Amino acid sequence: MRITSALVDPALLDLPWSTPLEEWPAQHLVALPQGISRHIVRFVRLGDYVYAFKETRERIAEREYDLLRALERIDFPSVEAVAVVADRQTEDGEPLESVLITRHLQFSLPYRALFSHTLRPETMSRLLDALAALIVRMHLTGFFWGDCSLSNTLFRRDAGAFAAYLVDAETGALHNSLSNGQRGEDLEIARVNIFGEALDLQAAGLLHESIDPEVVCEEVVQRYERLWHEITYEQAVEREARHDIEGRIRRLNELGFDVAEVAMSSIDDGRYLVRPKVVDAGYHTRRLLRLTGLDAEENQARKLLNDLDAYRAESDLVDEQQAAHRWLTEVFEPVVRAVPAHLRQKLEPQELFAQIIEHKWLLSEQAGRDVGMRHAVQSYLVDVLVHRPDEQAVLGVEVPTLS
Ligand SMILES: Nc1ncnc2c1ncn2[C@@H]1O[C@H](COP(=O)(O)OP(=O)(O)OP(=O)(O)O)[C@@H](O)[C@H]1O
Ligand SMILES: [Mg+2]
């Protein structure tokens, strides 16, 4: 048995490697929701973490491992590869397939877990947005997926929306950039896969009666095209129209994309052709991380930053860094701590905070005045949080405790 790993955990060596994954004793396994797959996938607890183990051919495991590592280096939202275990054999010397180990994505929900609560059309719409944004991000970085589908995607809650992660990179390839033909091909694969999955859901009675499988897969493609256009279209502007370019950059930031540079070329009539070079998504995520050290999804980060910016304006603090530190210790942490430990298992802290400020806004709207954070937290705990299904119970993973 041979392990290639970025992180050497000696506990790895004690696992029953000479047994096919399908027959591993329950003591090592964690029951978590998972998508449909050709290969055997099991969740295994090692120390404080849960990992996904996938049995597959050595060449495939290694390729996927390398690709996932490459995606991680460019900060792409995908599961993290941890190790490949090869050269396995049974006690009798029969060869066994290799295992690719990835870290289980905390608080993630395979789409089947989301759909099983008879998904409302609005929720469906948010899932499709998240998936379209993931493919756009992917294509901007030159990554060709080759097998985009709902079951190869994981979703995490993101302040009322969802953030999508790539889980299966087996068929992917990282290029410098993609041609329109390659993008079109990747989208066509997505369309066919998602159509099939939506039909399956419909057959299982899990699809809301107002949702049409054909529309579902069409929507992903259309949302993708709209977002892609918004990000990449060339714009002709007057020489003096700096303002237009700034407006465009702001809109892109609002959509969560960072702009590294703006390419300009003059055209005949004295105007300029402008094309922003979008480097990465995660504009708000990065700003929040830089200011507070909190790692959040894009929409969560946007909500937290709004709160932080309002706090900074109210408290007249000029220095952004100092304001961020005070907000973290005087607003964010006390709110999260006010949630009793057993309820903290329900959602991760960033999502909790985002939901609480949303709840505060709703209460304040109803009351016609600012109801204050203390009141909002209490009301949220009693009226909202206790009624939520316990996602930790579904997912069985420890939440990092703050402070
Ligand atoms: N790191 C992970 N975190 C959470 N869930 C995971 C992880 N890795 C795999 N899964 C779950 O296991 C399922 C199957 O994984 P994966 O898609 O890699 O297998 P596969 O057999 O290659 O699939 P395919 O049939 O598409 O080739 C996923 O849909 C997902 O629900
Ligand atoms: Mg898969």
CSV table of C-alpha atoms and ligand atoms in Angstrom, one decimal:
chain,number,residue,atom,x,y,z
A,1,MET,CA,0.0,0.0,0.0
A,2,ARG,CA,1.3,3.4,-1.0
A,3,ILE,CA,0.0,6.8,0.1
A,4,THR,CA,0.6,10.1,-1.7
A,5,SER,CA,-0.6,12.9,0.5
A,6,ALA,CA,-0.3,16.5,1.2
A,7,LEU,CA,-1.1,15.9,4.9
A,8,VAL,CA,0.3,12.9,6.6
A,9,ASP,CA,-2.1,11.7,9.3
A,10,PRO,CA,-0.8,8.5,10.8
A,11,ALA,CA,-4.4,7.4,11.5
A,12,LEU,CA,-4.7,6.9,7.8
A,13,LEU,CA,-2.4,3.9,8.1
A,14,ASP,CA,-4.6,2.1,10.6
A,15,LEU,CA,-7.6,1.9,8.2
A,16,PRO,CA,-8.6,-1.5,6.8
A,17,TRP,CA,-6.9,-0.9,3.4
A,18,SER,CA,-7.0,-4.6,2.5
A,19,THR,CA,-10.8,-4.6,2.5
A,20,PRO,CA,-12.9,-3.2,-0.4
A,21,LEU,CA,-14.4,0.1,0.6
A,22,GLU,CA,-17.9,-1.3,0.3
A,23,GLU,CA,-17.2,-3.8,3.2
A,24,TRP,CA,-15.6,-1.4,5.6
A,25,PRO,CA,-16.9,-1.8,9.2
A,26,ALA,CA,-19.4,0.9,10.4
A,27,GLN,CA,-17.0,2.1,13.1
A,28,HIS,CA,-15.0,4.0,10.5
A,29,LEU,CA,-17.9,5.4,8.6
A,30,VAL,CA,-20.1,8.4,8.9
A,31,ALA,CA,-23.6,8.4,7.4
A,32,LEU,CA,-24.0,11.6,5.4
A,33,PRO,CA,-26.1,12.5,2.4
A,34,GLN,CA,-24.3,11.9,-0.9
A,35,GLY,CA,-25.1,12.3,-4.6
A,36,ILE,CA,-25.4,9.6,-7.2
A,37,SER,CA,-22.1,8.1,-8.4
A,38,ARG,CA,-20.6,5.3,-10.4
A,39,HIS,CA,-17.8,4.7,-7.9
A,40,ILE,CA,-18.1,3.6,-4.3
A,41,VAL,CA,-17.9,6.7,-2.1
A,42,ARG,CA,-17.8,6.5,1.7
A,43,PHE,CA,-17.4,9.1,4.4
A,44,VAL,CA,-14.8,8.3,7.0
A,45,ARG,CA,-14.0,10.1,10.2
A,46,LEU,CA,-10.3,10.6,11.1
A,47,GLY,CA,-9.7,12.6,14.2
A,48,ASP,CA,-11.8,15.8,14.1
A,49,TYR,CA,-12.5,15.7,10.4
A,50,VAL,CA,-14.6,13.8,8.0
A,51,TYR,CA,-13.2,12.7,4.6
A,52,ALA,CA,-14.8,11.4,1.4
A,53,PHE,CA,-13.1,8.2,0.1
A,54,LYS,CA,-13.7,7.2,-3.5
A,55,GLU,CA,-12.6,3.9,-4.9
A,56,THR,CA,-11.4,4.2,-8.5
A,57,ARG,CA,-8.5,3.3,-10.9
A,58,GLU,CA,-5.1,4.5,-9.9
A,59,ARG,CA,-4.6,6.6,-13.0
A,60,ILE,CA,-7.9,8.3,-12.5
A,61,ALA,CA,-7.4,8.9,-8.8
A,62,GLU,CA,-4.0,10.5,-9.5
A,63,ARG,CA,-5.3,12.7,-12.2
A,64,GLU,CA,-8.2,13.9,-10.2
A,65,TYR,CA,-5.9,14.5,-7.2
A,66,ASP,CA,-3.6,16.7,-9.3
A,67,LEU,CA,-6.4,18.6,-10.8
A,68,LEU,CA,-8.1,19.3,-7.5
A,69,ARG,CA,-4.7,20.5,-6.1
A,70,ALA,CA,-4.3,22.8,-9.1
A,71,LEU,CA,-7.8,24.2,-8.5
A,72,GLU,CA,-7.1,24.7,-4.9
A,73,ARG,CA,-4.0,26.8,-5.8
A,74,ILE,CA,-6.1,29.2,-7.8
A,75,ASP,CA,-8.7,29.3,-5.0
A,76,PHE,CA,-11.4,27.7,-7.0
A,77,PRO,CA,-14.5,26.5,-5.1
A,78,SER,CA,-13.9,22.7,-5.2
A,79,VAL,CA,-13.5,19.9,-2.7
A,80,GLU,CA,-9.9,19.6,-1.4
A,81,ALA,CA,-7.8,16.6,-2.3
A,82,VAL,CA,-6.0,15.1,0.6
A,83,ALA,CA,-4.4,11.9,-0.6
A,84,VAL,CA,-4.3,9.0,-3.0
A,85,VAL,CA,-3.9,5.5,-1.6
A,86,ALA,CA,-2.6,3.1,-4.3
A,87,ASP,CA,-1.2,-0.5,-4.5
A,88,ARG,CA,-3.8,-1.9,-2.2
A,89,GLN,CA,-4.4,-5.6,-2.0
A,90,THR,CA,-6.5,-8.1,-0.1
A,91,GLU,CA,-5.1,-10.5,2.6
A,92,ASP,CA,-4.9,-13.0,-0.2
A,93,GLY,CA,-2.9,-10.8,-2.5
A,94,GLU,CA,-5.7,-9.8,-4.8
A,95,PRO,CA,-5.3,-6.2,-6.2
A,96,LEU,CA,-7.8,-3.6,-5.0
A,97,GLU,CA,-8.6,-0.2,-6.6
A,98,SER,CA,-7.0,3.0,-5.4
A,99,VAL,CA,-8.7,5.4,-3.2
A,100,LEU,CA,-8.9,9.2,-3.7
A,101,ILE,CA,-9.4,11.0,-0.4
A,102,THR,CA,-11.0,14.5,-0.3
A,103,ARG,CA,-11.9,16.5,2.7
A,104,HIS,CA,-15.7,16.5,3.3
A,105,LEU,CA,-17.0,19.9,2.5
A,106,GLN,CA,-18.6,21.1,5.8
A,107,PHE,CA,-22.2,22.1,5.7
A,108,SER,CA,-22.5,21.0,2.1
A,109,LEU,CA,-25.7,19.6,0.7
A,110,PRO,CA,-25.9,17.4,-2.3
A,111,TYR,CA,-28.9,18.5,-4.4
A,112,ARG,CA,-30.8,15.4,-3.6
A,113,ALA,CA,-30.8,16.4,0.1
A,114,LEU,CA,-32.1,19.8,-0.9
A,115,PHE,CA,-34.7,18.4,-3.2
A,116,SER,CA,-36.0,15.8,-0.8
A,117,HIS,CA,-37.8,18.6,1.1
A,118,THR,CA,-39.9,19.2,-2.0
A,119,LEU,CA,-38.0,22.2,-3.3
A,120,ARG,CA,-39.9,25.4,-3.9
A,121,PRO,CA,-39.4,27.1,-7.3
A,122,GLU,CA,-37.6,30.1,-5.7
A,123,THR,CA,-35.1,27.7,-4.1
A,124,MET,CA,-34.6,25.9,-7.4
A,125,SER,CA,-33.9,29.3,-9.0
A,126,ARG,CA,-31.2,30.0,-6.5
A,127,LEU,CA,-29.6,26.7,-7.0
A,128,LEU,CA,-29.5,27.3,-10.8
A,129,ASP,CA,-27.9,30.7,-10.2
A,130,ALA,CA,-25.2,29.2,-8.0
A,131,LEU,CA,-24.5,26.5,-10.6
A,132,ALA,CA,-24.4,29.0,-13.5
A,133,ALA,CA,-22.0,31.2,-11.5
A,134,LEU,CA,-19.8,28.2,-10.8
A,135,ILE,CA,-19.5,27.4,-14.5
A,136,VAL,CA,-18.7,31.0,-15.4
A,137,ARG,CA,-16.0,31.1,-12.8
A,138,MET,CA,-14.7,27.9,-14.0
A,139,HIS,CA,-14.5,29.0,-17.7
A,140,LEU,CA,-12.9,32.3,-16.7
A,141,THR,CA,-10.0,30.3,-15.2
A,142,GLY,CA,-9.7,28.1,-18.3
A,143,PHE,CA,-11.2,25.0,-16.6
A,144,PHE,CA,-13.1,22.7,-18.8
A,145,TRP,CA,-15.4,20.5,-16.6
A,146,GLY,CA,-16.5,17.9,-19.1
A,147,ASP,CA,-19.2,16.5,-16.7
A,148,CYS,CA,-21.1,19.3,-15.2
A,149,SER,CA,-24.2,18.0,-13.4
A,150,LEU,CA,-26.1,18.5,-10.3
A,151,SER,CA,-24.7,15.4,-8.7
A,152,ASN,CA,-21.1,16.6,-9.4
A,153,THR,CA,-21.9,19.8,-7.5
A,154,LEU,CA,-22.3,20.5,-3.8
A,155,PHE,CA,-24.2,23.4,-2.4
A,156,ARG,CA,-23.6,25.4,0.7
A,157,ARG,CA,-26.0,28.0,2.1
A,158,ASP,CA,-25.0,31.5,1.4
A,159,ALA,CA,-27.2,34.1,3.1
A,160,GLY,CA,-30.4,33.2,1.4
A,161,ALA,CA,-28.7,32.0,-1.7
A,162,PHE,CA,-26.4,29.1,-2.4
A,163,ALA,CA,-22.7,28.8,-3.3
A,164,ALA,CA,-21.8,25.9,-5.5
A,165,TYR,CA,-18.7,23.8,-5.3
A,166,LEU,CA,-17.2,21.3,-7.8
A,167,VAL,CA,-17.0,17.8,-6.3
A,168,ASP,CA,-16.0,15.6,-9.3
A,169,ALA,CA,-13.1,16.7,-11.4
A,170,GLU,CA,-12.4,13.4,-13.0
A,171,THR,CA,-13.1,14.6,-16.6
A,172,GLY,CA,-11.8,18.1,-16.2
A,173,ALA,CA,-8.8,19.8,-17.8
A,174,LEU,CA,-7.1,23.1,-16.9
A,175,HIS,CA,-6.2,25.2,-19.9
A,176,ASN,CA,-4.8,28.7,-20.2
A,177,SER,CA,-8.1,29.8,-21.6
A,178,LEU,CA,-11.1,28.3,-23.3
A,179,SER,CA,-12.4,28.9,-26.8
A,180,ASN,CA,-16.0,29.7,-27.4
A,181,GLY,CA,-16.3,26.2,-28.9
A,182,GLN,CA,-15.0,24.6,-25.7
A,183,ARG,CA,-17.3,26.6,-23.5
A,184,GLY,CA,-20.2,25.7,-25.7
A,185,GLU,CA,-19.3,22.0,-25.5
A,186,ASP,CA,-19.1,22.1,-21.8
A,187,LEU,CA,-22.5,23.8,-21.6
A,188,GLU,CA,-24.0,21.2,-23.8
A,189,ILE,CA,-22.8,18.5,-21.5
A,190,ALA,CA,-24.3,20.4,-18.6
A,191,ARG,CA,-27.6,20.8,-20.4
A,192,VAL,CA,-27.9,17.1,-21.1
A,193,ASN,CA,-26.9,15.9,-17.6
A,194,ILE,CA,-29.1,18.3,-15.8
A,195,PHE,CA,-32.1,17.4,-18.0
A,196,GLY,CA,-31.6,13.8,-17.1
A,197,GLU,CA,-31.3,14.5,-13.4
A,198,ALA,CA,-34.4,16.7,-13.5
A,199,LEU,CA,-36.3,13.9,-15.2
A,200,ASP,CA,-35.2,11.5,-12.5
A,201,LEU,CA,-36.3,13.8,-9.8
A,202,GLN,CA,-39.6,14.2,-11.5
A,203,ALA,CA,-40.1,10.5,-11.8
A,204,ALA,CA,-39.3,10.2,-8.1
A,205,GLY,CA,-42.0,12.8,-7.4
A,206,LEU,CA,-39.5,15.2,-6.0
A,207,LEU,CA,-39.9,18.0,-8.5
A,208,HIS,CA,-42.4,20.7,-7.8
A,209,GLU,CA,-45.3,20.3,-10.3
A,210,SER,CA,-44.6,23.8,-11.7
A,211,ILE,CA,-41.0,22.9,-12.6
A,212,ASP,CA,-40.4,21.6,-16.1
A,213,PRO,CA,-37.1,19.6,-16.6
A,214,GLU,CA,-36.6,21.1,-20.0
A,215,VAL,CA,-36.9,24.6,-18.5
A,216,VAL,CA,-34.5,23.7,-15.7
A,217,CYS,CA,-31.6,22.8,-17.9
A,218,GLU,CA,-32.3,25.6,-20.3
A,219,GLU,CA,-32.3,28.1,-17.4
A,220,VAL,CA,-28.8,27.1,-16.3
A,221,VAL,CA,-27.5,27.8,-19.8
A,222,GLN,CA,-29.3,31.1,-20.1
A,223,ARG,CA,-28.2,32.3,-16.7
A,224,TYR,CA,-24.7,31.4,-17.7
A,225,GLU,CA,-24.9,33.3,-21.0
A,226,ARG,CA,-26.2,36.4,-19.3
A,227,LEU,CA,-23.5,36.4,-16.6
A,228,TRP,CA,-20.8,35.6,-19.1
A,229,HIS,CA,-21.9,38.5,-21.3
A,230,GLU,CA,-22.0,40.9,-18.4
A,231,ILE,CA,-18.5,40.0,-17.5
A,232,THR,CA,-16.8,39.9,-20.8
A,233,TYR,CA,-18.6,42.2,-23.3
A,234,GLU,CA,-16.6,44.8,-25.0
A,235,GLN,CA,-17.9,48.3,-24.5
A,236,ALA,CA,-17.3,51.3,-26.7
A,237,VAL,CA,-17.0,54.5,-24.7
A,238,GLU,CA,-16.2,58.2,-25.3
A,239,ARG,CA,-12.8,59.4,-24.5
A,240,GLU,CA,-14.1,61.4,-21.5
A,241,ALA,CA,-16.4,58.6,-20.2
A,242,ARG,CA,-14.3,57.4,-17.3
A,243,HIS,CA,-17.5,57.2,-15.4
A,244,ASP,CA,-18.9,54.5,-17.6
A,245,ILE,CA,-15.9,52.3,-17.0
A,246,GLU,CA,-16.1,52.9,-13.3
A,247,GLY,CA,-19.8,52.0,-13.3
A,248,ARG,CA,-19.0,48.8,-15.1
A,249,ILE,CA,-16.3,47.8,-12.6
A,250,ARG,CA,-18.7,48.5,-9.7
A,251,ARG,CA,-21.3,46.3,-11.3
A,252,LEU,CA,-18.8,43.5,-11.7
A,253,ASN,CA,-17.8,43.9,-8.1
A,254,GLU,CA,-21.4,43.8,-7.1
A,255,LEU,CA,-21.7,40.5,-8.9
A,256,GLY,CA,-18.7,39.4,-6.9
A,257,PHE,CA,-16.0,39.6,-9.5
A,258,ASP,CA,-12.7,41.3,-9.1
A,259,VAL,CA,-11.2,43.3,-12.0
A,260,ALA,CA,-7.4,43.3,-12.3
A,261,GLU,CA,-7.0,45.6,-15.3
A,262,VAL,CA,-9.0,47.2,-18.0
A,263,ALA,CA,-7.8,46.7,-21.6
A,264,MET,CA,-8.5,49.7,-23.9
A,265,SER,CA,-8.0,50.2,-27.6
A,266,SER,CA,-9.0,53.2,-29.6
A,267,ILE,CA,-11.4,52.8,-32.5
A,268,ASP,CA,-11.8,55.0,-35.5
A,269,ASP,CA,-14.4,57.5,-34.3
A,270,GLY,CA,-12.3,58.6,-31.4
A,271,ARG,CA,-14.0,56.3,-29.0
A,272,TYR,CA,-12.4,53.5,-27.0
A,273,LEU,CA,-13.2,49.9,-26.8
A,274,VAL,CA,-13.0,48.7,-23.2
A,275,ARG,CA,-12.8,45.2,-21.9
A,276,PRO,CA,-12.2,44.6,-18.2
A,277,LYS,CA,-10.0,41.7,-17.2
A,278,VAL,CA,-11.9,39.8,-14.6
A,279,VAL,CA,-9.4,37.9,-12.4
A,280,ASP,CA,-11.5,36.2,-9.9
A,281,ALA,CA,-14.8,35.9,-8.2
A,282,GLY,CA,-15.0,36.3,-4.4
A,283,TYR,CA,-14.6,40.0,-4.2
A,284,HIS,CA,-16.6,40.3,-1.0
A,285,THR,CA,-15.2,37.1,0.4
A,286,ARG,CA,-11.7,38.4,0.0
A,287,ARG,CA,-12.4,41.9,1.4
A,288,LEU,CA,-14.0,40.3,4.5
A,289,LEU,CA,-11.1,37.9,5.0
A,290,ARG,CA,-8.6,40.7,4.7
A,291,LEU,CA,-10.4,42.9,7.2
A,292,THR,CA,-11.6,40.4,9.8
A,293,GLY,CA,-10.0,37.1,9.1
A,294,LEU,CA,-13.5,35.6,8.7
A,295,ASP,CA,-13.9,33.2,5.8
A,296,ALA,CA,-17.5,33.4,4.4
A,297,GLU,CA,-19.3,32.7,1.2
A,298,GLU,CA,-19.8,35.6,-1.2
A,299,ASN,CA,-23.3,36.7,-0.2
A,300,GLN,CA,-22.7,36.1,3.5
A,301,ALA,CA,-19.6,38.3,3.1
A,302,ARG,CA,-21.6,41.0,1.4
A,303,LYS,CA,-24.1,41.1,4.3
A,304,LEU,CA,-21.4,41.1,6.9
A,305,LEU,CA,-19.5,43.9,5.1
A,306,ASN,CA,-22.7,46.0,4.9
A,307,ASP,CA,-23.1,45.7,8.6
A,308,LEU,CA,-19.4,46.4,9.2
A,309,ASP,CA,-19.5,49.5,6.9
A,310,ALA,CA,-22.7,50.8,8.7
A,311,TYR,CA,-20.9,50.2,12.0
A,312,ARG,CA,-17.9,52.1,10.8
A,313,ALA,CA,-20.0,55.0,9.6
A,314,GLU,CA,-22.0,55.2,12.9
A,315,SER,CA,-18.9,55.0,15.1
A,316,ASP,CA,-17.0,57.6,13.0
A,317,LEU,CA,-13.9,55.4,12.7
A,318,VAL,CA,-11.8,56.5,9.9
A,319,ASP,CA,-9.4,53.6,9.8
A,320,GLU,CA,-11.0,50.6,8.1
A,321,GLN,CA,-8.8,48.0,9.8
A,322,GLN,CA,-9.5,49.4,13.3
A,323,ALA,CA,-13.2,49.6,12.6
A,324,ALA,CA,-13.2,46.0,11.4
A,325,HIS,CA,-11.4,44.8,14.5
A,326,ARG,CA,-13.9,46.6,16.8
A,327,TRP,CA,-16.9,45.3,14.8
A,328,LEU,CA,-15.6,41.8,15.1
A,329,THR,CA,-15.2,41.9,18.9
A,330,GLU,CA,-18.1,44.2,19.7
A,331,VAL,CA,-20.7,43.1,17.2
A,332,PHE,CA,-20.0,39.8,15.5
A,333,GLU,CA,-18.6,37.7,18.3
A,334,PRO,CA,-21.1,38.7,20.9
A,335,VAL,CA,-24.0,37.9,18.6
A,336,VAL,CA,-22.6,34.4,17.8
A,337,ARG,CA,-21.8,33.8,21.5
A,338,ALA,CA,-25.4,34.7,22.4
A,339,VAL,CA,-26.5,31.6,20.5
A,340,PRO,CA,-26.6,28.7,23.0
A,341,ALA,CA,-24.0,26.0,22.1
A,342,HIS,CA,-26.6,23.3,21.2
A,343,LEU,CA,-28.3,25.7,18.7
A,344,ARG,CA,-24.9,26.7,17.2
A,345,GLN,CA,-24.8,23.2,15.6
A,346,LYS,CA,-27.6,24.3,13.3
A,347,LEU,CA,-25.7,26.7,11.1
A,348,GLU,CA,-22.2,27.9,10.7
A,349,PRO,CA,-21.5,31.2,12.5
A,350,GLN,CA,-21.2,33.4,9.4
A,351,GLU,CA,-24.5,32.1,8.1
A,352,LEU,CA,-26.1,32.6,11.5
A,353,PHE,CA,-24.9,36.2,11.7
A,354,ALA,CA,-26.1,36.9,8.2
A,355,GLN,CA,-29.6,35.5,9.0
A,356,ILE,CA,-29.8,37.4,12.2
A,357,ILE,CA,-29.1,40.8,10.6
A,358,GLU,CA,-31.7,39.9,7.9
A,359,HIS,CA,-34.1,39.1,10.7
A,360,LYS,CA,-33.3,42.4,12.5
A,361,TRP,CA,-34.0,44.3,9.3
A,362,LEU,CA,-37.4,42.5,8.9
A,363,LEU,CA,-38.4,43.2,12.6
A,364,SER,CA,-37.3,46.8,12.3
A,365,GLU,CA,-39.3,47.3,9.1
A,366,GLN,CA,-42.4,45.9,10.9
A,367,ALA,CA,-41.9,48.1,13.9
A,368,GLY,CA,-41.0,51.2,11.9
A,369,ARG,CA,-37.8,51.7,14.0
A,370,ASP,CA,-34.5,50.0,14.7
A,371,VAL,CA,-35.3,47.2,17.2
A,372,GLY,CA,-31.7,46.7,18.2
A,373,MET,CA,-29.4,43.7,18.0
A,374,ARG,CA,-30.2,42.2,21.4
A,375,HIS,CA,-33.9,42.0,20.6
A,376,ALA,CA,-33.3,40.7,17.1
A,377,VAL,CA,-31.1,37.9,18.4
A,378,GLN,CA,-33.6,36.8,21.0
A,379,SER,CA,-36.4,36.8,18.6
A,380,TYR,CA,-34.4,34.9,16.0
A,381,LEU,CA,-33.5,32.2,18.5
A,382,VAL,CA,-37.0,31.7,19.7
A,383,ASP,CA,-39.0,32.2,16.5
A,384,VAL,CA,-36.6,31.0,13.8
A,385,LEU,CA,-33.6,29.0,14.8
A,386,VAL,CA,-35.3,26.4,17.1
A,387,HIS,CA,-37.6,25.4,14.3
A,388,ARG,CA,-34.8,24.8,11.8
A,389,PRO,CA,-33.8,21.2,11.0
A,390,ASP,CA,-30.5,20.5,12.6
A,391,GLU,CA,-28.1,20.5,9.7
A,392,GLN,CA,-25.4,19.2,12.0
A,393,ALA,CA,-27.4,16.2,12.7
A,394,VAL,CA,-27.7,15.6,9.0
A,395,LEU,CA,-24.1,16.3,8.4
A,396,GLY,CA,-22.6,15.0,11.6
A,397,VAL,CA,-19.6,17.3,11.5
A,398,GLU,CA,-18.3,19.5,14.3
A,399,VAL,CA,-18.7,23.2,14.0
A,400,PRO,CA,-15.7,25.3,14.7
A,401,THR,CA,-16.5,27.2,17.9
A,402,LEU,CA,-15.7,30.8,18.0
A,403,SER,CA,-13.8,32.3,20.9
B,1,LIG,N1,-15.4,15.9,-0.4
B,1,LIG,C1,-16.7,15.6,-0.5
B,1,LIG,N2,-17.5,16.3,0.4
B,1,LIG,C2,-18.8,16.0,0.3
B,1,LIG,N3,-19.4,15.1,-0.5
B,1,LIG,C3,-18.6,14.4,-1.3
B,1,LIG,C4,-17.2,14.6,-1.4
B,1,LIG,N4,-16.7,13.8,-2.3
B,1,LIG,C5,-17.7,13.1,-2.8
B,1,LIG,N5,-18.9,13.5,-2.2
B,1,LIG,C6,-20.2,12.9,-2.5
B,1,LIG,O1,-20.1,11.7,-3.2
B,1,LIG,C7,-20.8,11.8,-4.5
B,1,LIG,C8,-20.0,11.0,-5.5
B,1,LIG,O2,-18.7,11.6,-5.7
B,1,LIG,P1,-18.1,11.7,-7.2
B,1,LIG,O3,-19.0,12.5,-8.0
B,1,LIG,O4,-16.7,12.2,-7.1
B,1,LIG,O5,-18.1,10.2,-7.6
B,1,LIG,P2,-18.1,9.6,-9.1
B,1,LIG,O6,-18.4,8.1,-8.9
B,1,LIG,O7,-16.8,9.9,-9.8
B,1,LIG,O8,-19.3,10.2,-9.9
B,1,LIG,P3,-19.6,10.0,-11.4
B,1,LIG,O9,-20.7,9.0,-11.5
B,1,LIG,O10,-20.2,11.4,-11.8
B,1,LIG,O11,-18.3,9.7,-12.1
B,1,LIG,C9,-20.9,13.3,-4.8
B,1,LIG,O12,-22.1,13.5,-5.5
B,1,LIG,C10,-21.0,13.9,-3.4
B,1,LIG,O13,-22.4,13.9,-3.0
B,2,MG,MG,-19.8,12.3,-9.9
